[in-house]
Structure formats: structure tokens, C-alpha cells
Amino acid sequence: HVQLVESGGDSVLAGGSLRLSCIVSGSFSRTNVVGWFPQAPGKEREGVASIYTGDGLQGSPEYADSVKGRFTISRHKAKNAVYLEIKSLKPEDTAMYYCAAGGSWVTLDYWGMGTQVTVS
């Protein structure tokens, strides 16, 4: 079983930065992809960044066009952690940020409880 715990969300002023963390525990070997999904109030979750976490050759992180240049996803293999750095925060970045893991982008079977980001 795989468990994900997000942290790092906060209330910040526009223009600031945050680094969100997703710690993956359990059978991490079952996952090849970890992604971040913000969900704004009244909207659906939107995948904005993903990174390969398997043991094979790693590809480049992927980003939604809307966040390129401001969001950076990275991983720390030894800590079983995936991070999402957000720069130049905007009020429209306000959302609950979830991380998800799975064998592929279309089979993200494991989800965390989310961490709240509020930008004013």
C-alpha cells in the first residue's frame, strides 16, 4: 500500500514563493509517476506537473502550459519525496494542492489529503 502526505501549504501574498512537499511511503516501488493537482474552489482538479519516480531511465518533468516557468517539480529519491516549488504566486493559484502517484499518468491510484495554498 502506498501513502502520500502533502505539506508546505500556506497563506502568502501575491509574488511570493512556496515549496510543497509530498512524502511517499509504503510500496514506493509500485509507483513510476508522481504528479501535483491543484483544485480551486468550485473547480475540478487539474494536473499541472509530473515527474518520473521509477528506477529506469528518467524522462524530463512535464508541466501544464499554464504553469511553465513558475512551477518546478523535483524529487529526492533517498527521502521518497517529491517537491513542487511555486514562484511568483498569483491569487489564481489559490487551491488545495494534491499529490498523486501511480504506475503511469493515467493510473494514478494513490492520492494524498492535500495541502492548502492561499494567495492574496
Short mmCIF file of the C-alpha atoms (twelve columns), coordinates in Angstrom:
data_MODEL
# 
_entry.id   MODEL 
# 
loop_
_atom_site.group_PDB 
_atom_site.id 
_atom_site.type_symbol 
_atom_site.label_atom_id 
_atom_site.label_alt_id 
_atom_site.label_comp_id 
_atom_site.label_asym_id 
_atom_site.label_seq_id 
_atom_site.Cartn_x 
_atom_site.Cartn_y 
_atom_site.Cartn_z 
_atom_site.pdbx_PDB_model_num 
ATOM 1   C CA . HIS A 1   0.000   0.000  0.000   1 
ATOM 2   C CA . VAL A 2   1.237   3.491  -0.866  1 
ATOM 3   C CA . GLN A 3   0.557   6.553  1.269   1 
ATOM 4   C CA . LEU A 4   1.162   10.180 0.329   1 
ATOM 5   C CA . VAL A 5   1.327   13.118 2.715   1 
ATOM 6   C CA . GLU A 6   1.485   16.682 1.432   1 
ATOM 7   C CA . SER A 7   2.767   19.677 3.390   1 
ATOM 8   C CA . GLY A 8   4.076   23.172 2.844   1 
ATOM 9   C CA . GLY A 9   0.850   24.962 2.001   1 
ATOM 10  C CA . ASP A 10  0.403   28.410 3.499   1 
ATOM 11  C CA . SER A 11  -1.311  31.788 3.157   1 
ATOM 12  C CA . VAL A 12  1.018   34.081 1.247   1 
ATOM 13  C CA . LEU A 13  0.991   37.396 -0.554  1 
ATOM 14  C CA . ALA A 14  0.996   37.585 -4.320  1 
ATOM 15  C CA . GLY A 15  4.509   37.486 -5.698  1 
ATOM 16  C CA . GLY A 16  5.779   35.173 -3.003  1 
ATOM 17  C CA . SER A 17  7.027   31.609 -3.291  1 
ATOM 18  C CA . LEU A 18  6.244   28.278 -1.707  1 
ATOM 19  C CA . ARG A 19  7.692   24.801 -1.770  1 
ATOM 20  C CA . LEU A 20  5.208   21.985 -1.337  1 
ATOM 21  C CA . SER A 21  6.333   18.540 -0.256  1 
ATOM 22  C CA . CYS A 22  4.855   15.125 -0.949  1 
ATOM 23  C CA . ILE A 23  6.281   12.271 1.081   1 
ATOM 24  C CA . VAL A 24  5.584   8.836  -0.357  1 
ATOM 25  C CA . SER A 25  5.667   5.854  1.967   1 
ATOM 26  C CA . GLY A 26  4.824   2.207  1.674   1 
ATOM 27  C CA . SER A 27  5.409   0.285  -1.517  1 
ATOM 28  C CA . PHE A 28  7.075   3.137  -3.371  1 
ATOM 29  C CA . SER A 29  8.340   0.650  -5.926  1 
ATOM 30  C CA . ARG A 30  4.778   0.429  -7.268  1 
ATOM 31  C CA . THR A 31  4.932   3.995  -8.473  1 
ATOM 32  C CA . ASN A 32  6.577   5.366  -11.575 1 
ATOM 33  C CA . VAL A 33  4.937   8.770  -11.695 1 
ATOM 34  C CA . VAL A 34  4.083   11.403 -9.099  1 
ATOM 35  C CA . GLY A 35  2.049   14.431 -10.051 1 
ATOM 36  C CA . TRP A 36  0.628   17.565 -8.481  1 
ATOM 37  C CA . PHE A 37  -3.023  18.509 -8.855  1 
ATOM 38  C CA . PRO A 38  -4.379  21.798 -7.569  1 
ATOM 39  C CA . GLN A 39  -8.105  22.054 -7.044  1 
ATOM 40  C CA . ALA A 40  -9.514  25.552 -6.763  1 
ATOM 41  C CA . PRO A 41  -12.886 26.133 -5.091  1 
ATOM 42  C CA . GLY A 42  -15.690 25.064 -7.388  1 
ATOM 43  C CA . LYS A 43  -13.304 23.640 -9.992  1 
ATOM 44  C CA . GLU A 44  -12.007 20.222 -10.917 1 
ATOM 45  C CA . ARG A 45  -8.538  19.017 -10.057 1 
ATOM 46  C CA . GLU A 46  -6.033  19.931 -12.729 1 
ATOM 47  C CA . GLY A 47  -2.761  18.134 -13.296 1 
ATOM 48  C CA . VAL A 48  -0.006  20.744 -13.506 1 
ATOM 49  C CA . ALA A 49  3.256   18.864 -13.050 1 
ATOM 50  C CA . SER A 50  4.569   15.309 -13.047 1 
ATOM 51  C CA . ILE A 51  7.873   13.571 -12.557 1 
ATOM 52  C CA . TYR A 52  9.157   10.067 -13.152 1 
ATOM 53  C CA . THR A 53  9.979   8.221  -9.941  1 
ATOM 54  C CA . GLY A 54  10.792  4.735  -11.210 1 
ATOM 55  C CA . ASP A 55  14.167  3.063  -11.279 1 
ATOM 56  C CA . GLY A 56  14.638  3.147  -15.018 1 
ATOM 57  C CA . LEU A 57  15.780  5.941  -17.262 1 
ATOM 58  C CA . GLN A 58  14.225  9.191  -16.187 1 
ATOM 59  C CA . GLY A 59  12.468  11.491 -18.572 1 
ATOM 60  C CA . SER A 60  12.071  15.215 -18.145 1 
ATOM 61  C CA . PRO A 61  9.406   16.565 -15.803 1 
ATOM 62  C CA . GLU A 62  6.181   17.560 -17.509 1 
ATOM 63  C CA . TYR A 63  4.236   20.778 -16.920 1 
ATOM 64  C CA . ALA A 64  0.918   22.216 -17.950 1 
ATOM 65  C CA . ASP A 65  1.376   25.216 -20.231 1 
ATOM 66  C CA . SER A 66  -0.341  27.438 -17.683 1 
ATOM 67  C CA . VAL A 67  2.425   26.935 -15.095 1 
ATOM 68  C CA . LYS A 68  5.590   26.630 -17.169 1 
ATOM 69  C CA . GLY A 69  8.246   28.955 -15.889 1 
ATOM 70  C CA . ARG A 70  6.710   29.329 -12.425 1 
ATOM 71  C CA . PHE A 71  6.308   25.755 -11.169 1 
ATOM 72  C CA . THR A 72  9.194   23.360 -10.695 1 
ATOM 73  C CA . ILE A 73  8.757   19.724 -9.719  1 
ATOM 74  C CA . SER A 74  11.662  17.751 -8.320  1 
ATOM 75  C CA . ARG A 75  12.343  14.604 -6.354  1 
ATOM 76  C CA . HIS A 76  14.634  13.476 -3.568  1 
ATOM 77  C CA . LYS A 77  14.970  9.747  -4.043  1 
ATOM 78  C CA . ALA A 78  16.524  8.982  -0.655  1 
ATOM 79  C CA . LYS A 79  13.738  10.837 1.168   1 
ATOM 80  C CA . ASN A 80  10.953  9.387  -1.018  1 
ATOM 81  C CA . ALA A 81  9.901   12.974 -1.531  1 
ATOM 82  C CA . VAL A 82  8.572   14.949 -4.460  1 
ATOM 83  C CA . TYR A 83  8.519   18.734 -4.272  1 
ATOM 84  C CA . LEU A 84  6.633   21.452 -6.094  1 
ATOM 85  C CA . GLU A 85  8.198   24.892 -5.997  1 
ATOM 86  C CA . ILE A 86  5.898   27.722 -6.970  1 
ATOM 87  C CA . LYS A 87  7.280   31.169 -7.721  1 
ATOM 88  C CA . SER A 88  5.568   34.493 -8.390  1 
ATOM 89  C CA . LEU A 89  2.384   33.272 -6.741  1 
ATOM 90  C CA . LYS A 90  -0.868  34.702 -8.040  1 
ATOM 91  C CA . PRO A 91  -4.302  34.816 -6.389  1 
ATOM 92  C CA . GLU A 92  -5.496  32.352 -9.026  1 
ATOM 93  C CA . ASP A 93  -3.003  29.813 -7.662  1 
ATOM 94  C CA . THR A 94  -5.210  29.547 -4.573  1 
ATOM 95  C CA . ALA A 95  -6.230  25.894 -4.314  1 
ATOM 96  C CA . MET A 96  -5.897  22.684 -2.396  1 
ATOM 97  C CA . TYR A 97  -2.830  21.000 -3.826  1 
ATOM 98  C CA . TYR A 98  -2.911  17.214 -4.010  1 
ATOM 99  C CA . CYS A 99  -0.123  14.870 -4.981  1 
ATOM 100 C CA . ALA A 100 -0.853  11.560 -6.610  1 
ATOM 101 C CA . ALA A 101 1.235   8.528  -7.506  1 
ATOM 102 C CA . GLY A 102 0.865   5.509  -9.703  1 
ATOM 103 C CA . GLY A 103 2.286   3.334  -12.389 1 
ATOM 104 C CA . SER A 104 1.620   5.904  -15.090 1 
ATOM 105 C CA . TRP A 105 -0.033  9.282  -15.623 1 
ATOM 106 C CA . VAL A 106 -3.328  7.573  -16.416 1 
ATOM 107 C CA . THR A 107 -3.175  5.148  -13.481 1 
ATOM 108 C CA . LEU A 108 -2.627  7.431  -10.511 1 
ATOM 109 C CA . ASP A 109 -4.103  5.152  -7.886  1 
ATOM 110 C CA . TYR A 110 -2.801  6.814  -4.742  1 
ATOM 111 C CA . TRP A 111 -3.709  10.285 -3.511  1 
ATOM 112 C CA . GLY A 112 -2.822  12.418 -0.524  1 
ATOM 113 C CA . MET A 113 -5.201  14.559 1.521   1 
ATOM 114 C CA . GLY A 114 -3.894  17.829 0.109   1 
ATOM 115 C CA . THR A 115 -2.242  20.990 1.401   1 
ATOM 116 C CA . GLN A 116 -3.924  24.399 1.135   1 
ATOM 117 C CA . VAL A 117 -2.320  27.298 -0.696  1 
ATOM 118 C CA . THR A 118 -3.981  30.684 -0.354  1 
ATOM 119 C CA . VAL A 119 -2.641  33.711 -2.200  1 
ATOM 120 C CA . SER A 120 -3.929  37.206 -1.509  1 
# 
